[in-house]
Amino acid sequence: MADRPVPLSDKKLMDVKLGELPTWATTGDFTPNGIISAVRRGHDRFFNKYINVKKGGIGGVAMLLTGYVILSYVWEYDHIKHDRWRKYH
Amino acid sequence: MTLSFFDQFSLTTFMGIPLIALALTLPWILFPTPQNRCLNNRLSTLQAWFIRQFTHQLFLPINQGGHKWALLLASLLIFLITLNLLGMLPYTFTPTTQLSMNMGLAIPLWLATVLIGARYQPNHTLAHLLPVGTPGLLIPILIMIETISLFIRPIALGIRLTANLTAGHLLIQLISTAAFHLLFIMPSVSLLTTTLLLLLTILELAVAIIQAYVFVLLVSLYLQESV
């Protein structure tokens, strides 16, 4: 029995075929409300999986902090590259 | 391009957004709203315990009227501690090294305590300008000195926080640069410098926490005088 055709915007990322990826990316809701609700959904998923558990460990917060460090590095790369290239400190 | 030792404190922007925006929003992510449950997750329980301990400790000497400030001072402490400690991670930006932000926190809070005292207990507030038991001849001078000390409080609050954190970060940067470059020239001296760096890092962690606490403590003291 063949699968019923599902509209592209309803598919999850793992079910989208590689050729359809650009079109799928444009079907998202990019209004301010849409972006805020997407961030809220992502936050709730992370929170409920790693932090809001009975015996949470250091992993949940550690992942957040590592992501923050990496993001800060990316943010400051233009400033830091001069320190590496400089001949005399 | 001109080099200065303070380059690490300048704001960098990426695609138009300054890094301080990211640094200021992170404390709100790390402290989830406590749910209305009997047993929360471990993170919420730890945070709630810490906040309760601190608030109880801080508001012991203040009378009933000052307890309205509990929420403000507790959230101020959490905010400052988180900002200071997050600044110890590599490559991160510490917003409390910027004088503008610290003065923005210090001046309104100090002014609020002064205005509350002047509005509700003007006599008592003015009486603070003269300590009890001063000799008669010293009264004019002492009133001037006390007024000056009153107006220096916000400046001292802001500059204390800024200077402590900036000095700590600067020392860490300088000593780590020295240790790294000495590694290839004189490894034994590099070992000494690395030990110094470790001790300094421990000091910095302590200073980060203590400075936040001192800030909030002093505001509560000024409040205590006025309420």
mmCIF file with all atom_site columns, N, CA, C and O in Angstrom, chain A residues 40 43-44 46-48 50-53 60-61 64, chain B residues 25-36 40-48 51 78 82:
data_model
loop_
_atom_site.group_PDB
_atom_site.id
_atom_site.type_symbol
_atom_site.label_atom_id
_atom_site.label_alt_id
_atom_site.label_comp_id
_atom_site.label_asym_id
_atom_site.label_entity_id
_atom_site.label_seq_id
_atom_site.pdbx_PDB_ins_code
_atom_site.Cartn_x
_atom_site.Cartn_y
_atom_site.Cartn_z
_atom_site.occupancy
_atom_site.B_iso_or_equiv
_atom_site.pdbx_formal_charge
_atom_site.auth_seq_id
_atom_site.auth_comp_id
_atom_site.auth_asym_id
_atom_site.auth_atom_id
_atom_site.pdbx_PDB_model_num
ATOM 1   N N  . ARG A 1 40 ? 10.857 28.839 21.102 1.00 0.00 ? 40 ARG A N  1
ATOM 2   C CA . ARG A 1 40 ? 10.238 28.312 22.323 1.00 0.00 ? 40 ARG A CA 1
ATOM 3   C C  . ARG A 1 40 ? 10.114 26.803 22.254 1.00 0.00 ? 40 ARG A C  1
ATOM 4   O O  . ARG A 1 40 ? 10.406 26.116 23.237 1.00 0.00 ? 40 ARG A O  1
ATOM 5   N N  . HIS A 1 43 ? 13.561 25.300 22.710 1.00 0.00 ? 43 HIS A N  1
ATOM 6   C CA . HIS A 1 43 ? 13.966 25.400 24.105 1.00 0.00 ? 43 HIS A CA 1
ATOM 7   C C  . HIS A 1 43 ? 13.246 24.364 24.952 1.00 0.00 ? 43 HIS A C  1
ATOM 8   O O  . HIS A 1 43 ? 13.846 23.704 25.807 1.00 0.00 ? 43 HIS A O  1
ATOM 9   N N  . ASP A 1 44 ? 11.930 24.205 24.725 1.00 0.00 ? 44 ASP A N  1
ATOM 10  C CA . ASP A 1 44 ? 11.176 23.231 25.516 1.00 0.00 ? 44 ASP A CA 1
ATOM 11  C C  . ASP A 1 44 ? 11.675 21.825 25.274 1.00 0.00 ? 44 ASP A C  1
ATOM 12  O O  . ASP A 1 44 ? 11.776 21.023 26.211 1.00 0.00 ? 44 ASP A O  1
ATOM 13  N N  . PHE A 1 46 ? 14.763 20.879 24.418 1.00 0.00 ? 46 PHE A N  1
ATOM 14  C CA . PHE A 1 46 ? 16.041 20.693 25.106 1.00 0.00 ? 46 PHE A CA 1
ATOM 15  C C  . PHE A 1 46 ? 15.841 20.604 26.610 1.00 0.00 ? 46 PHE A C  1
ATOM 16  O O  . PHE A 1 46 ? 16.400 19.742 27.281 1.00 0.00 ? 46 PHE A O  1
ATOM 17  N N  . PHE A 1 47 ? 15.009 21.509 27.139 1.00 0.00 ? 47 PHE A N  1
ATOM 18  C CA . PHE A 1 47 ? 14.808 21.573 28.583 1.00 0.00 ? 47 PHE A CA 1
ATOM 19  C C  . PHE A 1 47 ? 14.205 20.274 29.090 1.00 0.00 ? 47 PHE A C  1
ATOM 20  O O  . PHE A 1 47 ? 14.652 19.711 30.091 1.00 0.00 ? 47 PHE A O  1
ATOM 21  N N  . ASN A 1 48 ? 13.161 19.786 28.385 1.00 0.00 ? 48 ASN A N  1
ATOM 22  C CA . ASN A 1 48 ? 12.493 18.597 28.892 1.00 0.00 ? 48 ASN A CA 1
ATOM 23  C C  . ASN A 1 48 ? 13.312 17.348 28.700 1.00 0.00 ? 48 ASN A C  1
ATOM 24  O O  . ASN A 1 48 ? 13.086 16.351 29.371 1.00 0.00 ? 48 ASN A O  1
ATOM 25  N N  . TYR A 1 50 ? 16.883 17.241 28.763 1.00 0.00 ? 50 TYR A N  1
ATOM 26  C CA . TYR A 1 50 ? 18.147 17.168 29.487 1.00 0.00 ? 50 TYR A CA 1
ATOM 27  C C  . TYR A 1 50 ? 18.126 17.766 30.881 1.00 0.00 ? 50 TYR A C  1
ATOM 28  O O  . TYR A 1 50 ? 18.947 17.422 31.696 1.00 0.00 ? 50 TYR A O  1
ATOM 29  N N  . ILE A 1 51 ? 17.216 18.696 31.150 1.00 0.00 ? 51 ILE A N  1
ATOM 30  C CA . ILE A 1 51 ? 17.282 19.379 32.440 1.00 0.00 ? 51 ILE A CA 1
ATOM 31  C C  . ILE A 1 51 ? 16.109 19.018 33.329 1.00 0.00 ? 51 ILE A C  1
ATOM 32  O O  . ILE A 1 51 ? 16.282 18.791 34.527 1.00 0.00 ? 51 ILE A O  1
ATOM 33  N N  . ASN A 1 52 ? 14.912 18.930 32.757 1.00 0.00 ? 52 ASN A N  1
ATOM 34  C CA . ASN A 1 52 ? 13.721 18.710 33.567 1.00 0.00 ? 52 ASN A CA 1
ATOM 35  C C  . ASN A 1 52 ? 13.508 17.221 33.802 1.00 0.00 ? 52 ASN A C  1
ATOM 36  O O  . ASN A 1 52 ? 12.430 16.693 33.566 1.00 0.00 ? 52 ASN A O  1
ATOM 37  N N  . VAL A 1 53 ? 14.562 16.525 34.274 1.00 0.00 ? 53 VAL A N  1
ATOM 38  C CA . VAL A 1 53 ? 14.453 15.090 34.517 1.00 0.00 ? 53 VAL A CA 1
ATOM 39  C C  . VAL A 1 53 ? 14.740 14.829 35.981 1.00 0.00 ? 53 VAL A C  1
ATOM 40  O O  . VAL A 1 53 ? 15.298 15.671 36.669 1.00 0.00 ? 53 VAL A O  1
ATOM 41  N N  . GLY A 1 60 ? 23.347 18.652 30.945 1.00 0.00 ? 60 GLY A N  1
ATOM 42  C CA . GLY A 1 60 ? 22.454 19.606 30.302 1.00 0.00 ? 60 GLY A CA 1
ATOM 43  C C  . GLY A 1 60 ? 23.040 20.999 30.277 1.00 0.00 ? 60 GLY A C  1
ATOM 44  O O  . GLY A 1 60 ? 23.107 21.663 29.234 1.00 0.00 ? 60 GLY A O  1
ATOM 45  N N  . VAL A 1 61 ? 23.478 21.468 31.458 1.00 0.00 ? 61 VAL A N  1
ATOM 46  C CA . VAL A 1 61 ? 24.037 22.812 31.534 1.00 0.00 ? 61 VAL A CA 1
ATOM 47  C C  . VAL A 1 61 ? 25.369 22.880 30.802 1.00 0.00 ? 61 VAL A C  1
ATOM 48  O O  . VAL A 1 61 ? 25.700 23.880 30.160 1.00 0.00 ? 61 VAL A O  1
ATOM 49  N N  . LEU A 1 64 ? 24.909 23.540 27.157 1.00 0.00 ? 64 LEU A N  1
ATOM 50  C CA . LEU A 1 64 ? 24.569 24.946 26.916 1.00 0.00 ? 64 LEU A CA 1
ATOM 51  C C  . LEU A 1 64 ? 25.813 25.815 26.952 1.00 0.00 ? 64 LEU A C  1
ATOM 52  O O  . LEU A 1 64 ? 26.034 26.667 26.096 1.00 0.00 ? 64 LEU A O  1
ATOM 53  N N  . THR B 2 25 ? 21.735 37.716 27.370 1.00 0.00 ? 25 THR B N  1
ATOM 54  C CA . THR B 2 25 ? 20.549 36.849 27.365 1.00 0.00 ? 25 THR B CA 1
ATOM 55  C C  . THR B 2 25 ? 20.843 35.493 27.979 1.00 0.00 ? 25 THR B C  1
ATOM 56  O O  . THR B 2 25 ? 19.922 34.778 28.351 1.00 0.00 ? 25 THR B O  1
ATOM 57  N N  . LEU B 2 26 ? 22.128 35.114 28.063 1.00 0.00 ? 26 LEU B N  1
ATOM 58  C CA . LEU B 2 26 ? 22.412 33.767 28.558 1.00 0.00 ? 26 LEU B CA 1
ATOM 59  C C  . LEU B 2 26 ? 21.951 33.513 29.990 1.00 0.00 ? 26 LEU B C  1
ATOM 60  O O  . LEU B 2 26 ? 21.453 32.425 30.268 1.00 0.00 ? 26 LEU B O  1
ATOM 61  N N  . PRO B 2 27 ? 22.072 34.480 30.938 1.00 0.00 ? 27 PRO B N  1
ATOM 62  C CA . PRO B 2 27 ? 21.559 34.185 32.279 1.00 0.00 ? 27 PRO B CA 1
ATOM 63  C C  . PRO B 2 27 ? 20.084 33.803 32.281 1.00 0.00 ? 27 PRO B C  1
ATOM 64  O O  . PRO B 2 27 ? 19.665 32.996 33.109 1.00 0.00 ? 27 PRO B O  1
ATOM 65  N N  . TRP B 2 28 ? 19.299 34.360 31.368 1.00 0.00 ? 28 TRP B N  1
ATOM 66  C CA . TRP B 2 28 ? 17.862 34.018 31.378 1.00 0.00 ? 28 TRP B CA 1
ATOM 67  C C  . TRP B 2 28 ? 17.617 32.599 30.912 1.00 0.00 ? 28 TRP B C  1
ATOM 68  O O  . TRP B 2 28 ? 16.605 31.996 31.235 1.00 0.00 ? 28 TRP B O  1
ATOM 69  N N  . ILE B 2 29 ? 18.547 32.051 30.117 1.00 0.00 ? 29 ILE B N  1
ATOM 70  C CA . ILE B 2 29 ? 18.376 30.677 29.655 1.00 0.00 ? 29 ILE B CA 1
ATOM 71  C C  . ILE B 2 29 ? 18.794 29.705 30.742 1.00 0.00 ? 29 ILE B C  1
ATOM 72  O O  . ILE B 2 29 ? 18.225 28.626 30.887 1.00 0.00 ? 29 ILE B O  1
ATOM 73  N N  . LEU B 2 30 ? 19.813 30.109 31.538 1.00 0.00 ? 30 LEU B N  1
ATOM 74  C CA . LEU B 2 30 ? 20.346 29.172 32.513 1.00 0.00 ? 30 LEU B CA 1
ATOM 75  C C  . LEU B 2 30 ? 19.469 29.024 33.742 1.00 0.00 ? 30 LEU B C  1
ATOM 76  O O  . LEU B 2 30 ? 19.679 28.116 34.530 1.00 0.00 ? 30 LEU B O  1
ATOM 77  N N  . PHE B 2 31 ? 18.525 29.940 33.945 1.00 0.00 ? 31 PHE B N  1
ATOM 78  C CA . PHE B 2 31 ? 17.698 29.868 35.138 1.00 0.00 ? 31 PHE B CA 1
ATOM 79  C C  . PHE B 2 31 ? 16.254 29.675 34.736 1.00 0.00 ? 31 PHE B C  1
ATOM 80  O O  . PHE B 2 31 ? 15.516 30.630 34.542 1.00 0.00 ? 31 PHE B O  1
ATOM 81  N N  . PRO B 2 32 ? 15.812 28.423 34.592 1.00 0.00 ? 32 PRO B N  1
ATOM 82  C CA . PRO B 2 32 ? 14.432 28.189 34.151 1.00 0.00 ? 32 PRO B CA 1
ATOM 83  C C  . PRO B 2 32 ? 13.442 28.579 35.235 1.00 0.00 ? 32 PRO B C  1
ATOM 84  O O  . PRO B 2 32 ? 13.754 28.551 36.424 1.00 0.00 ? 32 PRO B O  1
ATOM 85  N N  . THR B 2 33 ? 12.237 28.965 34.802 1.00 0.00 ? 33 THR B N  1
ATOM 86  C CA . THR B 2 33 ? 11.204 29.333 35.759 1.00 0.00 ? 33 THR B CA 1
ATOM 87  C C  . THR B 2 33 ? 10.865 28.119 36.606 1.00 0.00 ? 33 THR B C  1
ATOM 88  O O  . THR B 2 33 ? 10.586 27.060 36.065 1.00 0.00 ? 33 THR B O  1
ATOM 89  N N  . PRO B 2 34 ? 10.868 28.250 37.925 1.00 0.00 ? 34 PRO B N  1
ATOM 90  C CA . PRO B 2 34 ? 10.543 27.081 38.731 1.00 0.00 ? 34 PRO B CA 1
ATOM 91  C C  . PRO B 2 34 ? 9.088  26.694 38.537 1.00 0.00 ? 34 PRO B C  1
ATOM 92  O O  . PRO B 2 34 ? 8.206  27.542 38.541 1.00 0.00 ? 34 PRO B O  1
ATOM 93  N N  . GLN B 2 35 ? 8.861  25.404 38.327 1.00 0.00 ? 35 GLN B N  1
ATOM 94  C CA . GLN B 2 35 ? 7.493  24.945 38.115 1.00 0.00 ? 35 GLN B CA 1
ATOM 95  C C  . GLN B 2 35 ? 6.812  24.793 39.449 1.00 0.00 ? 35 GLN B C  1
ATOM 96  O O  . GLN B 2 35 ? 7.446  24.608 40.477 1.00 0.00 ? 35 GLN B O  1
ATOM 97  N N  . ASN B 2 36 ? 5.493  24.822 39.406 1.00 0.00 ? 36 ASN B N  1
ATOM 98  C CA . ASN B 2 36 ? 4.715  24.786 40.639 1.00 0.00 ? 36 ASN B CA 1
ATOM 99  C C  . ASN B 2 36 ? 4.519  23.348 41.102 1.00 0.00 ? 36 ASN B C  1
ATOM 100 O O  . ASN B 2 36 ? 3.406  22.877 41.247 1.00 0.00 ? 36 ASN B O  1
ATOM 101 N N  . ASN B 2 40 ? 10.933 19.540 42.095 1.00 0.00 ? 40 ASN B N  1
ATOM 102 C CA . ASN B 2 40 ? 11.359 19.978 40.780 1.00 0.00 ? 40 ASN B CA 1
ATOM 103 C C  . ASN B 2 40 ? 12.575 19.190 40.334 1.00 0.00 ? 40 ASN B C  1
ATOM 104 O O  . ASN B 2 40 ? 13.085 18.348 41.049 1.00 0.00 ? 40 ASN B O  1
ATOM 105 N N  . ASN B 2 41 ? 13.080 19.535 39.139 1.00 0.00 ? 41 ASN B N  1
ATOM 106 C CA . ASN B 2 41 ? 14.327 18.908 38.687 1.00 0.00 ? 41 ASN B CA 1
ATOM 107 C C  . ASN B 2 41 ? 15.482 19.442 39.524 1.00 0.00 ? 41 ASN B C  1
ATOM 108 O O  . ASN B 2 41 ? 15.340 20.416 40.269 1.00 0.00 ? 41 ASN B O  1
ATOM 109 N N  . ARG B 2 42 ? 16.640 18.797 39.403 1.00 0.00 ? 42 ARG B N  1
ATOM 110 C CA . ARG B 2 42 ? 17.745 19.124 40.292 1.00 0.00 ? 42 ARG B CA 1
ATOM 111 C C  . ARG B 2 42 ? 18.220 20.548 40.140 1.00 0.00 ? 42 ARG B C  1
ATOM 112 O O  . ARG B 2 42 ? 18.552 21.220 41.115 1.00 0.00 ? 42 ARG B O  1
ATOM 113 N N  . LEU B 2 43 ? 18.232 21.044 38.902 1.00 0.00 ? 43 LEU B N  1
ATOM 114 C CA . LEU B 2 43 ? 18.720 22.390 38.665 1.00 0.00 ? 43 LEU B CA 1
ATOM 115 C C  . LEU B 2 43 ? 17.851 23.409 39.367 1.00 0.00 ? 43 LEU B C  1
ATOM 116 O O  . LEU B 2 43 ? 18.337 24.289 40.083 1.00 0.00 ? 43 LEU B O  1
ATOM 117 N N  . SER B 2 44 ? 16.514 23.270 39.208 1.00 0.00 ? 44 SER B N  1
ATOM 118 C CA . SER B 2 44 ? 15.606 24.217 39.840 1.00 0.00 ? 44 SER B CA 1
ATOM 119 C C  . SER B 2 44 ? 15.708 24.139 41.350 1.00 0.00 ? 44 SER B C  1
ATOM 120 O O  . SER B 2 44 ? 15.638 25.161 42.041 1.00 0.00 ? 44 SER B O  1
ATOM 121 N N  . THR B 2 45 ? 15.866 22.919 41.882 1.00 0.00 ? 45 THR B N  1
ATOM 122 C CA . THR B 2 45 ? 15.947 22.774 43.340 1.00 0.00 ? 45 THR B CA 1
ATOM 123 C C  . THR B 2 45 ? 17.196 23.459 43.882 1.00 0.00 ? 45 THR B C  1
ATOM 124 O O  . THR B 2 45 ? 17.143 24.174 44.880 1.00 0.00 ? 45 THR B O  1
ATOM 125 N N  . LEU B 2 46 ? 18.318 23.246 43.198 1.00 0.00 ? 46 LEU B N  1
ATOM 126 C CA . LEU B 2 46 ? 19.560 23.882 43.643 1.00 0.00 ? 46 LEU B CA 1
ATOM 127 C C  . LEU B 2 46 ? 19.444 25.391 43.613 1.00 0.00 ? 46 LEU B C  1
ATOM 128 O O  . LEU B 2 46 ? 19.831 26.093 44.557 1.00 0.00 ? 46 LEU B O  1
ATOM 129 N N  . GLN B 2 47 ? 18.886 25.915 42.524 1.00 0.00 ? 47 GLN B N  1
ATOM 130 C CA . GLN B 2 47 ? 18.783 27.360 42.396 1.00 0.00 ? 47 GLN B CA 1
ATOM 131 C C  . GLN B 2 47 ? 17.843 27.931 43.449 1.00 0.00 ? 47 GLN B C  1
ATOM 132 O O  . GLN B 2 47 ? 18.125 28.967 44.046 1.00 0.00 ? 47 GLN B O  1
ATOM 133 N N  . ALA B 2 48 ? 16.719 27.240 43.682 1.00 0.00 ? 48 ALA B N  1
ATOM 134 C CA . ALA B 2 48 ? 15.764 27.737 44.659 1.00 0.00 ? 48 ALA B CA 1
ATOM 135 C C  . ALA B 2 48 ? 16.385 27.736 46.048 1.00 0.00 ? 48 ALA B C  1
ATOM 136 O O  . ALA B 2 48 ? 16.188 28.693 46.826 1.00 0.00 ? 48 ALA B O  1
ATOM 137 N N  . ILE B 2 51 ? 18.839 30.706 46.288 1.00 0.00 ? 51 ILE B N  1
ATOM 138 C CA . ILE B 2 51 ? 18.181 32.007 46.359 1.00 0.00 ? 51 ILE B CA 1
ATOM 139 C C  . ILE B 2 51 ? 17.536 32.208 47.722 1.00 0.00 ? 51 ILE B C  1
ATOM 140 O O  . ILE B 2 51 ? 17.603 33.288 48.326 1.00 0.00 ? 51 ILE B O  1
ATOM 141 N N  . ILE B 2 78 ? 21.689 37.240 41.366 1.00 0.00 ? 78 ILE B N  1
ATOM 142 C CA . ILE B 2 78 ? 21.789 36.114 40.437 1.00 0.00 ? 78 ILE B CA 1
ATOM 143 C C  . ILE B 2 78 ? 22.347 36.580 39.098 1.00 0.00 ? 78 ILE B C  1
ATOM 144 O O  . ILE B 2 78 ? 23.226 35.952 38.509 1.00 0.00 ? 78 ILE B O  1
ATOM 145 N N  . THR B 2 82 ? 25.989 35.345 37.696 1.00 0.00 ? 82 THR B N  1
ATOM 146 C CA . THR B 2 82 ? 26.032 34.582 36.440 1.00 0.00 ? 82 THR B CA 1
ATOM 147 C C  . THR B 2 82 ? 26.888 35.286 35.409 1.00 0.00 ? 82 THR B C  1
ATOM 148 O O  . THR B 2 82 ? 27.700 34.661 34.735 1.00 0.00 ? 82 THR B O  1
#
